[in-house]
Amino acid sequence: MKILLFLLCANGFAQSGSQTTENLKTTSEIRIRDPFILPHKQSGTYYLYAQTGNRNAQTPAGVEVYWSSDLKHWAGPEPVLELPEGFWGAKGIWAPEVHEYKDKYYLFATMHPTRGLAHGFKYKGTQIFVADSPKGPFKPFENRPHLDPEWMTLDGTLYVEDGQPWMVFCHEWKQIRDGTMDLIKLKSDLSATEGSSTVLFAASESPWTANDKSGNKFVTDGPFLYKTKTGKLIMIWSTVGKSMAYNVSMALSDNGKIAGPWKHIGPPLIEKDGGHGMLFKNFEGELLLSIHQPNRGGLERLHLFHIEDAGDRLILGDEVKLP
């Protein structure tokens, strides 16, 4: 039954018939940084989103998707975001993630500015795209970043509280040295931001963050929000740890509200050269952590871990065995 369901999903996605069971890929065959998995219950399909540069640095900047019924064997990739000519951020894309919200799908991505265009944007920034399907095609609201174009911003993610959508994002250490995790309100259709952003915390506030050997950076990367079974709100995020390795740390909003105040709890979920995590439940109801590991060019692969929801913190479990 599972195989039949997978074949139906694959056939519905690639009607050209280009994907067959004979050319499915295992996780070990897919280089991917910042993996984001959307479990789509309606079709029994897991969607894994990746920037095209993971696979081929010469490919025009965009986002593509792999899909699977078991998290182990993947069809694809197929494009879900192709940028139009003259787009401000077509030089490169980082960290795409897709959220289902109000019967639509929203892709958050970090865009790198294309030089020489009339728009004049100088810095990487976060932008949101919209589609009617997790398979895209995703379209921009405007030809500009959602956030302040004078800031270096990255890794925006969605959180909805009491019906109000918010974006949590990183203000990059390259511009301010001590990277921060920031919060800004979004319009109800996610087409734009509202008001000014506020700082939730700085990277240096965490006891599990270290500056690099030159003393020039405290990193904030990859926020993701999770409400625990007791109503606590946890943010997992990545930084450079005391061992100078990429990690996945945790912060807790004890009152359960996105504005905090936030405190750092430990130990980190991942301490050894892996990060940019996100959390999701598989179709069996198990909570899983997705990361890329190692954090080295060309070697990055998807790794999944079981996670225990302890109410006031998350506890790392066994790694899921992937082919």
Coordinates of C-alpha atoms in Angstrom, one line a residue:
M1 CA 0.0 0.0 0.0
K2 CA 2.9 2.4 0.9
I3 CA 4.6 1.7 -2.4
L4 CA 1.4 2.3 -4.3
L5 CA 0.9 5.6 -2.5
F6 CA 4.4 6.8 -3.3
L7 CA 4.0 6.0 -6.9
L8 CA 0.8 7.9 -7.1
C9 CA 2.4 10.9 -5.4
A10 CA 5.4 10.8 -7.7
N11 CA 3.3 10.4 -10.8
G12 CA 1.1 13.4 -9.7
F13 CA 4.2 15.6 -9.2
A14 CA 6.1 14.7 -12.4
Q15 CA 3.4 14.0 -15.0
S16 CA 6.1 13.8 -17.6
G17 CA 7.0 10.4 -16.2
S18 CA 10.6 11.4 -15.7
Q19 CA 10.7 9.9 -12.1
T20 CA 10.5 6.2 -11.7
T21 CA 11.2 3.8 -8.8
E22 CA 14.5 2.9 -10.6
N23 CA 16.0 6.4 -10.1
L24 CA 15.1 7.2 -6.6
K25 CA 17.9 8.6 -4.5
T26 CA 18.9 7.7 -1.0
T27 CA 19.8 10.4 1.5
S28 CA 23.5 9.6 1.1
E29 CA 23.3 10.6 -2.5
I30 CA 21.8 14.0 -1.9
R31 CA 24.1 16.9 -0.8
I32 CA 22.0 19.3 1.1
R33 CA 22.6 22.2 3.5
D34 CA 19.8 23.6 5.7
P35 CA 17.4 20.7 5.0
F36 CA 13.7 21.6 5.6
I37 CA 11.0 18.9 5.5
L38 CA 7.3 19.5 5.1
P39 CA 5.1 16.5 6.0
H40 CA 2.1 16.8 3.7
K41 CA -0.6 14.6 5.4
Q42 CA -3.1 15.1 2.6
S43 CA -0.9 13.1 0.2
G44 CA 1.2 11.1 2.6
T45 CA 4.3 12.8 1.2
Y46 CA 7.4 14.3 2.7
Y47 CA 8.8 17.3 0.8
L48 CA 12.5 18.1 1.2
Y49 CA 13.4 21.6 0.0
A50 CA 16.9 22.6 -1.1
Q51 CA 18.6 25.5 -2.9
T52 CA 19.7 24.5 -6.4
G53 CA 23.3 25.4 -5.5
N54 CA 23.5 22.4 -3.2
R55 CA 23.5 20.2 -6.3
N56 CA 25.1 22.3 -8.9
A57 CA 26.8 25.6 -8.2
Q58 CA 26.4 26.6 -11.9
T59 CA 22.6 26.2 -11.9
P60 CA 20.7 29.5 -11.8
A61 CA 19.6 30.4 -8.3
G62 CA 16.4 28.8 -7.3
V63 CA 14.7 26.3 -5.0
E64 CA 13.9 22.6 -5.8
V65 CA 12.2 19.8 -4.0
Y66 CA 12.6 16.1 -3.4
W67 CA 9.7 14.0 -2.3
S68 CA 9.4 10.7 -0.4
S69 CA 6.9 8.4 1.4
D70 CA 9.4 7.0 3.9
L71 CA 12.1 9.7 4.5
K72 CA 14.7 7.3 3.0
H73 CA 14.2 7.2 -0.7
W74 CA 13.6 10.4 -2.6
A75 CA 12.3 11.3 -6.1
G76 CA 13.3 14.5 -7.8
P77 CA 14.5 17.1 -7.7
E78 CA 12.0 19.3 -9.5
P79 CA 12.0 23.2 -9.4
V80 CA 9.5 25.0 -7.2
L81 CA 11.0 28.5 -7.4
E82 CA 12.6 29.9 -10.6
L83 CA 13.5 33.6 -10.4
P84 CA 12.5 35.9 -13.2
E85 CA 15.0 37.9 -15.2
G86 CA 16.0 41.1 -13.4
F87 CA 15.1 39.8 -9.9
W88 CA 17.0 41.6 -7.1
G89 CA 18.2 38.4 -5.3
A90 CA 19.1 36.1 -8.1
K91 CA 22.8 35.7 -7.2
G92 CA 22.2 33.0 -4.7
I93 CA 19.7 31.4 -2.3
W94 CA 20.1 30.0 1.2
A95 CA 18.0 28.0 3.6
P96 CA 14.6 27.7 1.9
E97 CA 11.7 26.5 4.1
V98 CA 8.0 26.0 3.3
H99 CA 5.1 26.5 5.7
E100 CA 1.4 25.8 5.2
Y101 CA -0.7 28.7 6.4
K102 CA -4.4 29.5 5.6
D103 CA -4.6 27.0 2.8
K104 CA -1.6 28.4 1.0
Y105 CA 2.1 27.6 1.1
Y106 CA 4.8 30.1 1.9
L107 CA 8.5 29.8 1.0
F108 CA 11.0 31.7 3.2
A109 CA 14.4 32.1 1.7
T110 CA 17.6 34.1 2.1
M111 CA 18.4 35.9 -1.1
H112 CA 21.7 37.3 -2.3
P113 CA 21.6 40.5 -4.3
T114 CA 22.4 40.6 -8.0
R115 CA 24.9 43.3 -8.7
G116 CA 24.4 46.0 -11.4
L117 CA 20.6 46.0 -11.3
A118 CA 18.6 49.2 -10.9
H119 CA 17.1 48.2 -7.6
G120 CA 20.4 48.9 -5.8
F121 CA 20.1 46.4 -3.0
K122 CA 23.5 45.7 -1.4
Y123 CA 22.9 43.0 1.2
K124 CA 21.5 39.5 1.6
G125 CA 18.0 39.5 2.9
T126 CA 14.9 37.4 3.6
Q127 CA 12.0 37.2 1.2
I128 CA 8.7 35.3 1.3
F129 CA 7.1 33.6 -1.8
V130 CA 3.6 32.1 -2.1
A131 CA 2.0 29.1 -3.9
D132 CA -1.2 27.1 -3.9
S133 CA 0.7 23.8 -3.6
P134 CA 3.8 22.6 -1.7
K135 CA 5.1 21.7 -5.2
G136 CA 4.9 25.4 -6.3
P137 CA 5.4 27.3 -8.4
F138 CA 6.2 29.9 -5.8
K139 CA 5.9 33.5 -6.7
P140 CA 7.2 36.7 -5.1
F141 CA 4.9 39.4 -3.8
E142 CA 7.3 42.1 -4.9
N143 CA 10.8 42.4 -6.4
R144 CA 12.4 43.3 -3.0
P145 CA 13.3 41.8 0.3
H146 CA 10.7 41.7 3.1
L147 CA 13.1 43.1 5.7
D148 CA 15.1 46.3 6.0
P149 CA 17.4 46.4 2.9
E150 CA 20.1 48.2 4.9
W151 CA 20.4 45.2 7.2
M152 CA 22.1 41.9 6.4
T153 CA 19.3 39.4 7.3
L154 CA 19.0 35.7 6.9
D155 CA 17.1 32.5 7.9
G156 CA 13.6 33.9 8.3
T157 CA 11.0 31.5 9.7
L158 CA 7.3 31.7 10.4
Y159 CA 5.5 31.5 13.8
V160 CA 1.8 32.1 14.3
E161 CA 0.6 33.2 17.8
D162 CA -3.1 33.9 18.6
G163 CA -3.8 34.2 14.8
Q164 CA -1.0 36.7 14.2
P165 CA 1.9 35.7 11.9
W166 CA 5.4 36.7 12.9
M167 CA 8.8 36.3 11.3
V168 CA 11.8 35.4 13.4
F169 CA 15.1 36.1 11.6
C170 CA 18.8 36.6 12.1
H171 CA 20.6 40.0 11.9
E172 CA 24.0 38.8 10.7
W173 CA 27.2 38.9 12.6
K174 CA 29.1 40.1 9.5
Q175 CA 27.3 43.4 9.8
I176 CA 27.0 43.8 13.6
R177 CA 29.6 41.3 15.0
D178 CA 27.4 39.9 17.7
G179 CA 24.6 38.4 15.7
T180 CA 21.0 38.8 17.0
M181 CA 17.8 36.9 16.8
D182 CA 15.0 39.3 15.9
L183 CA 11.2 39.4 15.6
I184 CA 8.9 41.3 13.3
K185 CA 5.1 41.2 12.7
L186 CA 3.8 40.1 9.3
K187 CA 0.7 41.1 7.5
S188 CA -2.1 38.6 7.5
D189 CA -1.3 37.3 4.0
L190 CA 2.5 37.4 4.7
S191 CA 2.9 39.9 1.8
A192 CA 4.9 42.4 3.9
T193 CA 6.1 43.2 7.4
E194 CA 4.4 45.6 9.8
G195 CA 6.2 48.0 12.2
S196 CA 9.7 47.7 13.5
S197 CA 11.6 44.6 14.6
T198 CA 12.7 43.8 18.1
V199 CA 15.7 41.9 19.4
L200 CA 14.9 38.6 21.2
F201 CA 18.6 37.9 22.1
A202 CA 22.2 38.2 21.0
A203 CA 24.4 35.3 20.2
S204 CA 26.9 36.2 22.9
E205 CA 24.2 35.8 25.6
S206 CA 24.3 32.0 25.2
P207 CA 26.9 30.1 27.2
W208 CA 27.1 27.6 24.3
T209 CA 28.3 30.3 21.8
A210 CA 31.9 31.2 21.1
N211 CA 33.5 33.9 19.0
D212 CA 35.8 32.6 16.3
K213 CA 39.5 32.5 16.7
S214 CA 39.9 36.1 15.4
G215 CA 37.4 37.3 17.9
N216 CA 35.2 38.8 15.2
K217 CA 31.9 37.0 15.2
F218 CA 29.2 35.5 17.3
V219 CA 26.9 33.6 15.0
T220 CA 23.1 33.4 14.9
D221 CA 21.7 31.0 12.3
G222 CA 18.6 28.9 11.5
P223 CA 15.8 29.6 14.1
F224 CA 12.9 27.2 14.4
L225 CA 10.0 27.5 16.9
Y226 CA 8.3 24.6 18.7
K227 CA 5.5 24.6 21.3
T228 CA 6.0 21.8 23.9
K229 CA 3.4 19.5 25.4
T230 CA 3.2 21.8 28.5
G231 CA 2.8 25.0 26.5
K232 CA 6.4 26.2 26.7
L233 CA 7.9 27.7 23.6
I234 CA 11.3 26.5 22.5
M235 CA 13.5 28.0 19.8
I236 CA 16.2 25.8 18.3
W237 CA 19.0 27.8 16.5
S238 CA 22.5 27.3 15.3
T239 CA 25.7 28.9 16.3
V240 CA 29.5 28.3 16.6
G241 CA 30.1 26.5 19.9
K242 CA 33.0 26.4 22.3
S243 CA 34.7 23.7 20.4
M244 CA 34.5 25.9 17.3
A245 CA 32.0 23.5 15.7
Y246 CA 28.6 24.3 14.3
N247 CA 25.8 23.3 16.7
V248 CA 22.1 23.3 17.5
S249 CA 21.3 25.2 20.7
M250 CA 18.0 25.8 22.6
A251 CA 16.3 28.9 24.0
L252 CA 13.1 28.9 26.1
S253 CA 10.4 31.5 26.4
D254 CA 9.0 30.4 29.7
N255 CA 5.8 32.3 29.4
G256 CA 5.1 30.6 26.0
K257 CA 5.0 33.9 24.1
I258 CA 7.1 34.7 21.0
A259 CA 8.3 38.0 22.4
G260 CA 9.8 36.3 25.4
P261 CA 11.8 37.0 27.5
W262 CA 14.1 34.2 26.3
K263 CA 16.6 32.3 28.3
H264 CA 19.2 29.8 27.1
I265 CA 18.9 26.2 28.2
G266 CA 21.2 23.3 27.6
P267 CA 23.0 21.3 26.8
P268 CA 22.9 21.9 23.0
L269 CA 21.0 19.3 21.1
I270 CA 23.8 18.8 18.5
E271 CA 27.4 19.7 19.5
K272 CA 29.5 18.1 16.8
D273 CA 29.7 19.9 13.4
G274 CA 26.1 19.8 12.4
G275 CA 23.2 22.3 12.5
H276 CA 20.5 24.4 10.9
G277 CA 17.9 22.3 12.5
M278 CA 14.1 22.1 12.2
L279 CA 11.5 19.9 13.9
F280 CA 8.6 17.9 12.5
K281 CA 6.4 15.0 13.3
N282 CA 6.4 12.0 10.9
F283 CA 3.2 10.3 9.9
E284 CA 3.5 8.0 12.8
G285 CA 3.5 10.9 15.2
E286 CA 7.1 10.8 16.2
L287 CA 9.0 14.1 16.8
L288 CA 12.1 14.3 14.6
L289 CA 15.0 16.8 14.3
S290 CA 16.4 17.4 10.8
I291 CA 19.9 18.8 10.4
H292 CA 22.8 18.8 7.9
Q293 CA 26.0 17.2 9.0
P294 CA 28.9 17.7 8.6
N295 CA 29.1 21.4 8.1
R296 CA 31.7 21.2 5.4
G297 CA 31.4 22.0 1.7
G298 CA 30.3 19.2 -0.5
L299 CA 29.9 16.6 2.3
E300 CA 26.6 17.9 3.9
R301 CA 23.9 15.3 4.2
L302 CA 20.5 15.0 5.8
H303 CA 20.5 13.5 9.3
L304 CA 17.4 12.8 11.4
F305 CA 17.2 12.2 15.1
H306 CA 14.4 11.2 17.4
I307 CA 13.5 13.9 19.9
E308 CA 11.8 13.6 23.3
D309 CA 9.5 16.5 24.3
A310 CA 10.2 16.8 28.0
G311 CA 7.9 19.8 28.5
D312 CA 10.4 22.4 29.4
R313 CA 13.2 21.2 27.1
L314 CA 13.9 18.8 24.2
I315 CA 16.1 15.8 24.6
L316 CA 18.1 14.2 21.8
G317 CA 17.3 10.5 21.1
D318 CA 18.7 8.0 18.7
E319 CA 19.6 8.8 15.1
V320 CA 17.3 7.5 12.5
K321 CA 19.0 5.0 10.3
L322 CA 19.0 6.4 6.7
P323 CA 20.5 4.7 3.6

